[in-house]
PDB file of C-alpha atoms and ligand atoms in Angstrom:
ATOM      1  CA  MET A   7       0.000   0.000   0.000  1.00 46.00           C
ATOM      2  CA  THR A   8       1.335   3.416  -0.912  1.00 48.00           C
ATOM      3  CA  HIS A   9       1.112   6.317   1.512  1.00 53.00           C
ATOM      4  CA  HIS A  10       0.984   9.458  -0.583  1.00 58.00           C
ATOM      5  CA  ARG A  11       0.925  11.828   2.364  1.00 69.00           C
ATOM      6  CA  HIS A  12       4.546  10.853   2.993  1.00 78.00           C
ATOM      7  CA  ARG A  13       5.702  11.977  -0.437  1.00 93.00           C
ATOM      8  CA  ILE A  14       6.641  15.635  -0.298  1.00 97.00           C
ATOM      9  CA  PRO A  15       7.304  17.211  -3.697  1.00 97.00           C
ATOM     10  CA  VAL A  16      10.475  19.266  -4.084  1.00 98.00           C
ATOM     11  CA  ALA A  17       9.943  22.149  -6.507  1.00 97.00           C
ATOM     12  CA  PRO A  18      12.158  21.881  -9.633  1.00 98.00           C
ATOM     13  CA  SER A  19      13.595  25.366  -9.002  1.00 98.00           C
ATOM     14  CA  LEU A  20      14.627  24.391  -5.458  1.00 98.00           C
ATOM     15  CA  ALA A  21      16.044  21.038  -6.575  1.00 98.00           C
ATOM     16  CA  THR A  22      18.043  22.743  -9.322  1.00 98.00           C
ATOM     17  CA  ALA A  23      19.429  25.302  -6.874  1.00 98.00           C
ATOM     18  CA  LEU A  24      20.433  22.576  -4.382  1.00 98.00           C
ATOM     19  CA  ALA A  25      22.041  20.617  -7.215  1.00 98.00           C
ATOM     20  CA  GLU A  26      24.481  23.514  -7.758  1.00 98.00           C
ATOM     21  CA  ILE A  27      26.150  22.710  -4.429  1.00 98.00           C
ATOM     22  CA  GLU A  28      29.116  20.358  -4.613  1.00 96.00           C
ATOM     23  CA  LEU A  29      29.406  17.046  -2.809  1.00 95.00           C
ATOM     24  CA  GLY A  30      32.946  17.616  -1.452  1.00 94.00           C
ATOM     25  CA  MET A  31      33.638  15.831   1.823  1.00 95.00           C
ATOM     26  CA  ASP A  32      35.588  16.707   4.954  1.00 95.00           C
ATOM     27  CA  GLY A  33      36.550  13.212   6.064  1.00 94.00           C
ATOM     28  CA  HIS A  34      33.322  11.246   6.358  1.00 94.00           C
ATOM     29  CA  THR A  35      31.073  14.317   6.709  1.00 97.00           C
ATOM     30  CA  TRP A  36      29.725  16.605   4.007  1.00 97.00           C
ATOM     31  CA  ALA A  37      31.928  19.722   4.118  1.00 98.00           C
ATOM     32  CA  ALA A  38      30.489  22.419   6.410  1.00 98.00           C
ATOM     33  CA  ALA A  39      30.536  25.100   3.701  1.00 98.00           C
ATOM     34  CA  HIS A  40      28.305  22.932   1.500  1.00 98.00           C
ATOM     35  CA  VAL A  41      25.956  22.111   4.385  1.00 98.00           C
ATOM     36  CA  ASP A  42      25.647  25.840   5.114  1.00 98.00           C
ATOM     37  CA  ALA A  43      24.977  26.622   1.444  1.00 98.00           C
ATOM     38  CA  ALA A  44      22.233  23.988   1.303  1.00 98.00           C
ATOM     39  CA  ARG A  45      20.597  25.290   4.483  1.00 98.00           C
ATOM     40  CA  THR A  46      20.686  28.869   3.232  1.00 98.00           C
ATOM     41  CA  CYS A  47      18.954  27.653   0.099  1.00 98.00           C
ATOM     42  CA  LEU A  48      16.333  25.743   2.131  1.00 98.00           C
ATOM     43  CA  ARG A  49      15.656  28.724   4.407  1.00 96.00           C
ATOM     44  CA  THR A  50      14.946  30.971   1.468  1.00 96.00           C
ATOM     45  CA  ALA A  51      13.416  28.798  -1.281  1.00 96.00           C
ATOM     46  CA  GLY A  52      12.560  25.654   0.717  1.00 97.00           C
ATOM     47  CA  VAL A  53      10.470  26.797   3.682  1.00 97.00           C
ATOM     48  CA  ALA A  54       7.437  24.714   2.705  1.00 97.00           C
ATOM     49  CA  LEU A  55       9.593  21.617   2.159  1.00 98.00           C
ATOM     50  CA  VAL A  56      11.308  22.026   5.533  1.00 98.00           C
ATOM     51  CA  HIS A  57       7.959  22.380   7.315  1.00 97.00           C
ATOM     52  CA  SER A  58       6.557  19.295   5.600  1.00 97.00           C
ATOM     53  CA  LEU A  59       9.660  17.249   6.436  1.00 97.00           C
ATOM     54  CA  ALA A  60       9.486  18.374  10.068  1.00 97.00           C
ATOM     55  CA  ASP A  61       5.762  17.499  10.238  1.00 96.00           C
ATOM     56  CA  ARG A  62       6.144  14.026   8.777  1.00 96.00           C
ATOM     57  CA  LEU A  63       9.259  13.187  10.796  1.00 96.00           C
ATOM     58  CA  ALA A  64       7.590  14.347  14.009  1.00 94.00           C
ATOM     59  CA  ALA A  65       4.423  12.378  13.252  1.00 94.00           C
ATOM     60  CA  ASP A  66       5.810   9.129  11.832  1.00 94.00           C
ATOM     61  CA  GLY A  67       9.588   9.128  12.125  1.00 96.00           C
ATOM     62  CA  TRP A  68      10.090   8.998   8.339  1.00 97.00           C
ATOM     63  CA  ALA A  69       9.394  11.084   5.263  1.00 97.00           C
ATOM     64  CA  ILE A  70       9.954  11.017   1.512  1.00 98.00           C
ATOM     65  CA  ALA A  71      11.145  14.053  -0.446  1.00 98.00           C
ATOM     66  CA  ALA A  72      10.247  13.610  -4.116  1.00 98.00           C
ATOM     67  CA  LEU A  73      12.895  15.263  -6.292  1.00 98.00           C
ATOM     68  CA  PRO A  74      12.192  15.825  -9.987  1.00 98.00           C
ATOM     69  CA  ALA A  75      12.779  12.484 -11.743  1.00 98.00           C
ATOM     70  CA  GLU A  76      14.071  14.206 -14.879  1.00 98.00           C
ATOM     71  CA  LEU A  77      17.210  15.513 -13.150  1.00 98.00           C
ATOM     72  CA  PRO A  78      20.375  13.546 -14.016  1.00 98.00           C
ATOM     73  CA  ASP A  79      21.782  11.170 -11.397  1.00 98.00           C
ATOM     74  CA  GLU A  80      24.540  13.469 -10.221  1.00 97.00           C
ATOM     75  CA  SER A  81      22.092  16.363  -9.764  1.00 98.00           C
ATOM     76  CA  LEU A  82      19.788  14.064  -7.797  1.00 98.00           C
ATOM     77  CA  ARG A  83      22.685  13.069  -5.523  1.00 98.00           C
ATOM     78  CA  ARG A  84      23.517  16.696  -4.861  1.00 98.00           C
ATOM     79  CA  ALA A  85      19.938  17.869  -4.404  1.00 98.00           C
ATOM     80  CA  ALA A  86      19.207  14.927  -2.094  1.00 98.00           C
ATOM     81  CA  ALA A  87      22.257  15.796   0.020  1.00 98.00           C
ATOM     82  CA  GLY A  88      20.868  19.317   0.297  1.00 98.00           C
ATOM     83  CA  VAL A  89      17.471  18.028   1.461  1.00 98.00           C
ATOM     84  CA  LEU A  90      19.194  15.735   3.955  1.00 98.00           C
ATOM     85  CA  ALA A  91      21.126  18.740   5.338  1.00 98.00           C
ATOM     86  CA  GLY A  92      17.719  20.174   6.188  1.00 98.00           C
ATOM     87  CA  VAL A  93      17.279  17.378   8.708  1.00 98.00           C
ATOM     88  CA  GLY A  94      20.807  16.736  10.008  1.00 98.00           C
ATOM     89  CA  ALA A  95      24.517  16.748   9.215  1.00 98.00           C
ATOM     90  CA  PRO A  96      25.066  14.353   6.275  1.00 98.00           C
ATOM     91  CA  PHE A  97      27.872  11.775   6.509  1.00 97.00           C
ATOM     92  CA  PHE A  98      28.774   8.291   5.400  1.00 94.00           C
ATOM     93  CA  SER A  99      29.360   5.478   7.875  1.00 91.00           C
ATOM     94  CA  ILE A 100      30.508   2.818   5.381  1.00 87.00           C
ATOM     95  CA  ASP A 101      33.563   3.202   3.165  1.00 80.00           C
ATOM     96  CA  GLY A 102      33.287   2.234  -0.462  1.00 73.00           C
ATOM     97  CA  GLY A 103      31.197   5.049  -1.807  1.00 70.00           C
ATOM     98  CA  ARG A 104      32.651   7.754  -3.989  1.00 78.00           C
ATOM     99  CA  GLY A 105      31.830  10.437  -1.447  1.00 90.00           C
ATOM    100  CA  LEU A 106      28.658  10.956   0.540  1.00 96.00           C
ATOM    101  CA  TRP A 107      26.474   8.439  -1.270  1.00 96.00           C
ATOM    102  CA  LEU A 108      27.113   4.718  -1.185  1.00 94.00           C
ATOM    103  CA  ASP A 109      25.673   3.029  -4.272  1.00 90.00           C
ATOM    104  CA  GLY A 110      23.768  -0.182  -3.960  1.00 89.00           C
ATOM    105  CA  LEU A 111      23.456  -1.358  -7.542  1.00 91.00           C
ATOM    106  CA  SER A 112      21.531  -4.613  -7.270  1.00 95.00           C
ATOM    107  CA  GLY A 113      23.315  -7.711  -8.453  1.00 94.00           C
ATOM    108  CA  PRO A 114      23.470 -11.472  -8.015  1.00 94.00           C
ATOM    109  CA  GLU A 115      26.989 -11.159  -6.554  1.00 94.00           C
ATOM    110  CA  ARG A 116      25.637  -9.311  -3.522  1.00 94.00           C
ATOM    111  CA  ILE A 117      24.497 -11.184  -0.426  1.00 94.00           C
ATOM    112  CA  PRO A 118      20.792 -11.594  -1.303  1.00 94.00           C
ATOM    113  CA  THR A 119      19.477 -10.124   1.976  1.00 93.00           C
ATOM    114  CA  SER A 120      21.941  -7.195   2.106  1.00 92.00           C
ATOM    115  CA  PHE A 121      22.021  -3.716   0.565  1.00 92.00           C
ATOM    116  CA  GLY A 122      21.967  -4.326  -3.199  1.00 93.00           C
ATOM    117  CA  GLY A 123      20.789  -7.925  -2.885  1.00 95.00           C
ATOM    118  CA  PHE A 124      17.799  -9.429  -4.715  1.00 96.00           C
ATOM    119  CA  ALA A 125      16.004 -10.948  -1.714  1.00 96.00           C
ATOM    120  CA  ALA A 126      13.907  -9.341   0.989  1.00 97.00           C
ATOM    121  CA  GLN A 127      15.786  -7.488   3.703  1.00 97.00           C
ATOM    122  CA  VAL A 128      14.464  -7.888   7.236  1.00 97.00           C
ATOM    123  CA  LEU A 129      13.540  -4.870   9.336  1.00 98.00           C
ATOM    124  CA  HIS A 130      16.513  -3.261  11.051  1.00 98.00           C
ATOM    125  CA  ILE A 131      18.169  -0.044  12.034  1.00 98.00           C
ATOM    126  CA  ASP A 132      21.554   0.664  10.486  1.00 96.00           C
ATOM    127  CA  ALA A 133      24.483   0.026  12.844  1.00 96.00           C
ATOM    128  CA  PRO A 134      22.574  -1.099  15.957  1.00 96.00           C
ATOM    129  CA  ASN A 135      25.813  -2.521  17.392  1.00 96.00           C
ATOM    130  CA  VAL A 136      27.663   0.750  18.080  1.00 96.00           C
ATOM    131  CA  THR A 137      27.512   3.382  20.821  1.00 95.00           C
ATOM    132  CA  ALA A 138      26.160   6.098  18.485  1.00 95.00           C
ATOM    133  CA  PRO A 139      24.035   4.694  15.643  1.00 96.00           C
ATOM    134  CA  PRO A 140      23.303   7.200  12.864  1.00 97.00           C
ATOM    135  CA  ASP A 141      20.388   9.405  13.990  1.00 97.00           C
ATOM    136  CA  TYR A 142      19.046   9.361  10.432  1.00 98.00           C
ATOM    137  CA  THR A 143      19.508   7.029   7.551  1.00 98.00           C
ATOM    138  CA  SER A 144      18.459   7.988   4.045  1.00 98.00           C
ATOM    139  CA  LEU A 145      17.909   6.150   0.790  1.00 98.00           C
ATOM    140  CA  LEU A 146      17.892   7.858  -2.604  1.00 98.00           C
ATOM    141  CA  MET A 147      16.256   5.910  -5.421  1.00 98.00           C
ATOM    142  CA  LEU A 148      17.967   6.455  -8.764  1.00 98.00           C
ATOM    143  CA  ARG A 149      16.466   3.467 -10.575  1.00 98.00           C
ATOM    144  CA  PRO A 150      13.576   1.393  -9.204  1.00 98.00           C
ATOM    145  CA  ASP A 151      13.451  -2.350  -9.841  1.00 98.00           C
ATOM    146  CA  PRO A 152      12.203  -2.712 -13.444  1.00 97.00           C
ATOM    147  CA  ALA A 153      10.582  -5.973 -12.307  1.00 97.00           C
ATOM    148  CA  GLY A 154       8.373  -4.017  -9.910  1.00 96.00           C
ATOM    149  CA  GLY A 155       9.678  -5.398  -6.597  1.00 97.00           C
ATOM    150  CA  GLY A 156      11.821  -3.912  -3.866  1.00 97.00           C
ATOM    151  CA  HIS A 157       9.217  -2.048  -1.840  1.00 98.00           C
ATOM    152  CA  SER A 158      10.656  -0.178   1.115  1.00 98.00           C
ATOM    153  CA  VAL A 159       9.230  -1.344   4.433  1.00 98.00           C
ATOM    154  CA  LEU A 160       8.990   0.932   7.469  1.00 98.00           C
ATOM    155  CA  ALA A 161       7.971  -0.078  10.986  1.00 98.00           C
ATOM    156  CA  ASP A 162       7.323   1.794  14.215  1.00 97.00           C
ATOM    157  CA  LEU A 163       9.865   0.754  16.854  1.00 97.00           C
ATOM    158  CA  ARG A 164       8.269   2.652  19.731  1.00 95.00           C
ATOM    159  CA  ALA A 165       4.751   1.443  19.029  1.00 96.00           C
ATOM    160  CA  ALA A 166       6.027  -2.136  19.030  1.00 97.00           C
ATOM    161  CA  ALA A 167       8.002  -1.624  22.254  1.00 95.00           C
ATOM    162  CA  LEU A 168       4.908  -0.265  24.010  1.00 94.00           C
ATOM    163  CA  LEU A 169       3.118  -3.565  23.350  1.00 96.00           C
ATOM    164  CA  LEU A 170       5.766  -5.720  25.058  1.00 96.00           C
ATOM    165  CA  THR A 171       5.053  -7.404  28.369  1.00 97.00           C
ATOM    166  CA  ASP A 172       7.031  -6.147  31.348  1.00 96.00           C
ATOM    167  CA  ALA A 173       8.919  -9.434  31.474  1.00 97.00           C
ATOM    168  CA  ASP A 174       9.972  -9.200  27.805  1.00 97.00           C
ATOM    169  CA  ARG A 175      10.866  -5.548  28.215  1.00 96.00           C
ATOM    170  CA  ASP A 176      13.094  -6.456  31.133  1.00 96.00           C
ATOM    171  CA  VAL A 177      15.003  -9.086  29.144  1.00 97.00           C
ATOM    172  CA  LEU A 178      15.449  -6.766  26.144  1.00 98.00           C
ATOM    173  CA  SER A 179      16.790  -4.014  28.433  1.00 97.00           C
ATOM    174  CA  HIS A 180      19.855  -6.023  29.385  1.00 97.00           C
ATOM    175  CA  PRO A 181      23.085  -5.946  27.338  1.00 97.00           C
ATOM    176  CA  LEU A 182      22.758  -9.520  26.123  1.00 97.00           C
ATOM    177  CA  PHE A 183      22.386  -9.211  22.355  1.00 98.00           C
ATOM    178  CA  PHE A 184      24.725  -9.625  19.408  1.00 97.00           C
ATOM    179  CA  GLU A 185      24.424  -8.601  15.776  1.00 95.00           C
ATOM    180  CA  GLY A 186      27.238  -8.311  13.253  1.00 89.00           C
ATOM    181  CA  ARG A 187      30.727  -7.070  13.987  1.00 82.00           C
ATOM    182  CA  ALA A 188      30.699  -3.242  13.838  1.00 79.00           C
ATOM    183  CA  GLU A 189      33.982  -2.957  11.970  1.00 81.00           C
ATOM    184  CA  GLN A 190      35.326  -0.134   9.808  1.00 84.00           C
ATOM    185  CA  LEU A 191      32.448   2.267  10.389  1.00 89.00           C
ATOM    186  CA  HIS A 192      32.758   6.057  10.522  1.00 91.00           C
ATOM    187  CA  GLY A 193      31.019   8.584  12.744  1.00 93.00           C
ATOM    188  CA  VAL A 194      29.080   6.113  14.872  1.00 94.00           C
ATOM    189  CA  GLY A 195      31.151   5.864  18.072  1.00 94.00           C
ATOM    190  CA  GLU A 196      32.586   2.558  19.248  1.00 94.00           C
ATOM    191  CA  PRO A 197      31.453  -1.049  18.837  1.00 94.00           C
ATOM    192  CA  LEU A 198      28.853  -2.038  21.437  1.00 95.00           C
ATOM    193  CA  LEU A 199      28.643  -5.827  21.650  1.00 95.00           C
ATOM    194  CA  PRO A 200      26.681  -7.220  23.350  1.00 96.00           C
ATOM    195  CA  PHE A 201      24.054  -4.458  23.515  1.00 97.00           C
ATOM    196  CA  PRO A 202      20.587  -3.991  25.046  1.00 97.00           C
ATOM    197  CA  VAL A 203      17.777  -3.900  22.472  1.00 98.00           C
ATOM    198  CA  LEU A 204      15.880  -1.431  24.639  1.00 97.00           C
ATOM    199  CA  GLU A 205      17.649   1.475  26.259  1.00 92.00           C
ATOM    200  CA  ASP A 206      16.409   3.286  29.363  1.00 81.00           C
ATOM    201  CA  GLY A 207      15.747   6.993  29.119  1.00 78.00           C
ATOM    202  CA  PRO A 208      13.272   9.657  28.089  1.00 76.00           C
ATOM    203  CA  PRO A 209      11.365   9.050  24.822  1.00 68.00           C
ATOM    204  CA  GLY A 210      13.198  10.588  21.903  1.00 70.00           C
ATOM    205  CA  CYS A 211      16.625  10.153  23.479  1.00 78.00           C
ATOM    206  CA  THR A 212      16.847   6.376  23.588  1.00 90.00           C
ATOM    207  CA  TRP A 213      17.685   3.690  21.068  1.00 96.00           C
ATOM    208  CA  ILE A 214      15.783   0.583  20.174  1.00 97.00           C
ATOM    209  CA  ARG A 215      18.665  -1.421  18.733  1.00 98.00           C
ATOM    210  CA  TRP A 216      16.714  -3.704  16.461  1.00 98.00           C
ATOM    211  CA  ALA A 217      17.890  -5.817  13.549  1.00 98.00           C
ATOM    212  CA  GLY A 218      16.004  -8.793  12.172  1.00 97.00           C
ATOM    213  CA  LYS A 219      19.356 -10.581  11.995  1.00 96.00           C
ATOM    214  CA  LEU A 220      19.256 -10.801  15.804  1.00 98.00           C
ATOM    215  CA  LEU A 221      16.879 -13.715  15.250  1.00 97.00           C
ATOM    216  CA  THR A 222      19.364 -15.771  13.257  1.00 96.00           C
ATOM    217  CA  ASP A 223      22.537 -14.989  15.212  1.00 96.00           C
ATOM    218  CA  PRO A 224      23.384 -18.099  17.255  1.00 96.00           C
ATOM    219  CA  ARG A 225      24.778 -15.899  20.024  1.00 96.00           C
ATOM    220  CA  ASN A 226      21.164 -14.854  20.807  1.00 98.00           C
ATOM    221  CA  ALA A 227      19.707 -18.374  20.888  1.00 97.00           C
ATOM    222  CA  THR A 228      18.865 -18.248  24.617  1.00 97.00           C
ATOM    223  CA  HIS A 229      16.599 -15.252  24.094  1.00 97.00           C
ATOM    224  CA  LEU A 230      15.076 -16.208  20.770  1.00 98.00           C
ATOM    225  CA  PRO A 231      11.447 -16.406  22.023  1.00 98.00           C
ATOM    226  CA  VAL A 232      11.593 -12.801  23.303  1.00 98.00           C
ATOM    227  CA  LEU A 233      13.176 -11.596  20.052  1.00 98.00           C
ATOM    228  CA  ASP A 234      10.504 -13.450  18.065  1.00 98.00           C
ATOM    229  CA  ARG A 235       7.748 -11.709  20.010  1.00 98.00           C
ATOM    230  CA  PHE A 236       9.243  -8.281  19.410  1.00 98.00           C
ATOM    231  CA  ALA A 237       9.694  -9.081  15.707  1.00 98.00           C
ATOM    232  CA  ALA A 238       5.996 -10.025  15.486  1.00 98.00           C
ATOM    233  CA  LEU A 239       4.892  -6.810  17.224  1.00 98.00           C
ATOM    234  CA  LEU A 240       7.109  -4.760  14.919  1.00 98.00           C
ATOM    235  CA  HIS A 241       5.778  -6.572  11.871  1.00 98.00           C
ATOM    236  CA  GLY A 242       2.281  -5.488  12.923  1.00 98.00           C
ATOM    237  CA  THR A 243       3.245  -1.825  12.442  1.00 98.00           C
ATOM    238  CA  GLU A 244       4.689  -2.225   8.918  1.00 97.00           C
ATOM    239  CA  ARG A 245       4.071   0.244   6.127  1.00 96.00           C
ATOM    240  CA  ARG A 246       5.211  -0.293   2.547  1.00 97.00           C
ATOM    241  CA  VAL A 247       6.140   2.248  -0.061  1.00 96.00           C
ATOM    242  CA  LEU A 248       7.593   1.874  -3.540  1.00 97.00           C
ATOM    243  CA  LEU A 249      10.240   4.536  -4.019  1.00 98.00           C
ATOM    244  CA  ARG A 250      10.260   6.177  -7.438  1.00 98.00           C
ATOM    245  CA  ARG A 251      13.249   7.708  -9.203  1.00 98.00           C
ATOM    246  CA  GLY A 252      14.245  10.848  -7.317  1.00 98.00           C
ATOM    247  CA  ASN A 253      12.528   9.823  -4.075  1.00 98.00           C
ATOM    248  CA  LEU A 254      14.638  10.409  -0.961  1.00 98.00           C
ATOM    249  CA  LEU A 255      13.472   8.384   2.037  1.00 98.00           C
ATOM    250  CA  VAL A 256      14.636   9.887   5.345  1.00 98.00           C
ATOM    251  CA  VAL A 257      14.243   7.696   8.429  1.00 98.00           C
ATOM    252  CA  ASP A 258      14.625   8.753  12.069  1.00 98.00           C
ATOM    253  CA  GLN A 259      16.411   5.683  13.382  1.00 98.00           C
ATOM    254  CA  ARG A 260      15.206   6.254  16.952  1.00 96.00           C
ATOM    255  CA  ARG A 261      11.651   5.882  15.703  1.00 96.00           C
ATOM    256  CA  ALA A 262      11.515   3.606  12.689  1.00 98.00           C
ATOM    257  CA  ALA A 263      13.137   0.434  11.379  1.00 98.00           C
ATOM    258  CA  HIS A 264      13.503  -0.146   7.647  1.00 98.00           C
ATOM    259  CA  GLY A 265      13.781  -3.070   5.263  1.00 98.00           C
ATOM    260  CA  ARG A 266      12.623  -4.089   1.793  1.00 98.00           C
ATOM    261  CA  THR A 267      10.598  -6.706   0.016  1.00 98.00           C
ATOM    262  CA  ALA A 268      12.246  -8.994  -2.524  1.00 98.00           C
ATOM    263  CA  LEU A 269      12.964  -7.663  -5.982  1.00 97.00           C
ATOM    264  CA  GLY A 270      10.930  -9.052  -8.863  1.00 97.00           C
ATOM    265  CA  PRO A 271      12.282 -11.791 -11.156  1.00 96.00           C
ATOM    266  CA  GLN A 272      15.640 -10.534 -12.505  1.00 95.00           C
ATOM    267  CA  ASP A 273      16.122 -13.051 -15.349  1.00 93.00           C
ATOM    268  CA  GLY A 274      15.154 -10.607 -18.072  1.00 90.00           C
ATOM    269  CA  VAL A 275      16.787  -7.567 -16.479  1.00 95.00           C
ATOM    270  CA  SER A 276      20.180  -6.489 -17.814  1.00 95.00           C
ATOM    271  CA  ALA A 277      22.846  -5.455 -15.302  1.00 93.00           C
ATOM    272  CA  SER A 278      22.672  -1.802 -16.322  1.00 94.00           C
ATOM    273  CA  ALA A 279      18.898  -1.702 -15.802  1.00 97.00           C
ATOM    274  CA  ARG A 280      18.896  -3.138 -12.283  1.00 97.00           C
ATOM    275  CA  ARG A 281      17.612  -1.314  -9.223  1.00 97.00           C
ATOM    276  CA  LEU A 282      20.004   1.413  -8.081  1.00 97.00           C
ATOM    277  CA  LEU A 283      19.556   2.805  -4.594  1.00 97.00           C
ATOM    278  CA  CYS A 284      22.044   5.012  -2.741  1.00 97.00           C
ATOM    279  CA  GLN A 285      22.434   5.488   0.989  1.00 96.00           C
ATOM    280  CA  ALA A 286      23.770   8.243   3.233  1.00 97.00           C
ATOM    281  CA  LYS A 287      23.441   8.994   6.927  1.00 97.00           C
ATOM    282  CA  ALA A 288      22.824  12.162   8.924  1.00 98.00           C
ATOM    283  CA  ARG A 289      23.735  13.106  12.465  1.00 98.00           C
ATOM    284  CA  PHE A 290      21.269  15.049  14.629  1.00 96.00           C
ATOM    285  CA  ASP A 291      22.077  18.753  14.418  1.00 96.00           C
ATOM    286  CA  THR A 292      20.188  21.471  16.308  1.00 95.00           C
ATOM    287  CA  ASP A 293      21.038  23.938  13.512  1.00 96.00           C
ATOM    288  CA  ALA A 294      19.271  21.861  10.853  1.00 98.00           C
ATOM    289  CA  PRO A 295      16.274  23.818   9.489  1.00 97.00           C
ATOM    290  CA  ALA A 296      13.785  21.002  10.211  1.00 97.00           C
ATOM    291  CA  HIS A 297      14.808  20.978  13.877  1.00 95.00           C
ATOM    292  CA  GLN A 298      14.452  24.724  14.141  1.00 93.00           C
ATOM    293  CA  VAL A 299      10.898  24.277  12.871  1.00 91.00           C
ATOM    294  CA  MET A 300      10.206  21.422  15.327  1.00 89.00           C
ATOM    295  CA  ARG A 301      11.461  23.503  18.255  1.00 89.00           C
ATOM    296  CA  SER A 302       9.340  26.497  17.346  1.00 87.00           C
ATOM    297  CA  ALA A 303       6.294  24.199  17.012  1.00 79.00           C
ATOM    298  CA  ALA A 304       6.893  22.558  20.416  1.00 73.00           C
TER     299      ALA A 304
HETATM  300 FE1  FE2 B   3      19.660  -0.381   6.233  1.00 75.84          FE
END
């Protein structure tokens, strides 16, 4: 099911102006001068966009900015970085991209359930196994699956956590859980293994360190029934959306988990026509225009 209220159009004039700003990096973060230029642009020509992003992120924990599909790829990357700067400080956590955006061209050589794979990807937050997971993750669609699959799946972590029994909540609040290895990441603190799935603290400041792969990691076998119950509760909150070319999905990782459905049959799809999705992260930043709007609304 498609949720149109989440898709916020970006005016072509605004997208074109944002696309003038270069993607130069300062280490793993988008260079401050470029972030400032994007925010200046958003504060003048993008006020409506910023308000809509702030509204949707406050209400649901995710939003989609729809950039003009006719812009070339490189312009879409730049304009999407500019939109992301409206929400936080853009950075990359995984090496291997050519700058801010990490490409996930789909292919049979990729692990099927991973970024760029053909199979479904279970609900997760990015980098749950570190001290400072990215506050926001974002996905820019450059080429949807020509076979019609690969829906993005979003789920409400807090709503699911509220439905847990006290006993399950207690187990999940202990640092007992393992997922992945947390190696060679940038801008996300230190590895945190094992970690608690649920963190104590005021709403909005805590993490729900969820990854569907918790269920299949043998290190978590003792607590599998509890993990299964949380996975089922989370599944009950799922929303699906099919990203179109130029759509930028921004996800507040404290609020929402993300995943995807399987791609369609790829037999007749040439390599150069396969789904192409890019990812970048953003760190919370009080100076981001969307947060200024949220504060003034609070
Ligand atoms: Fe992810």
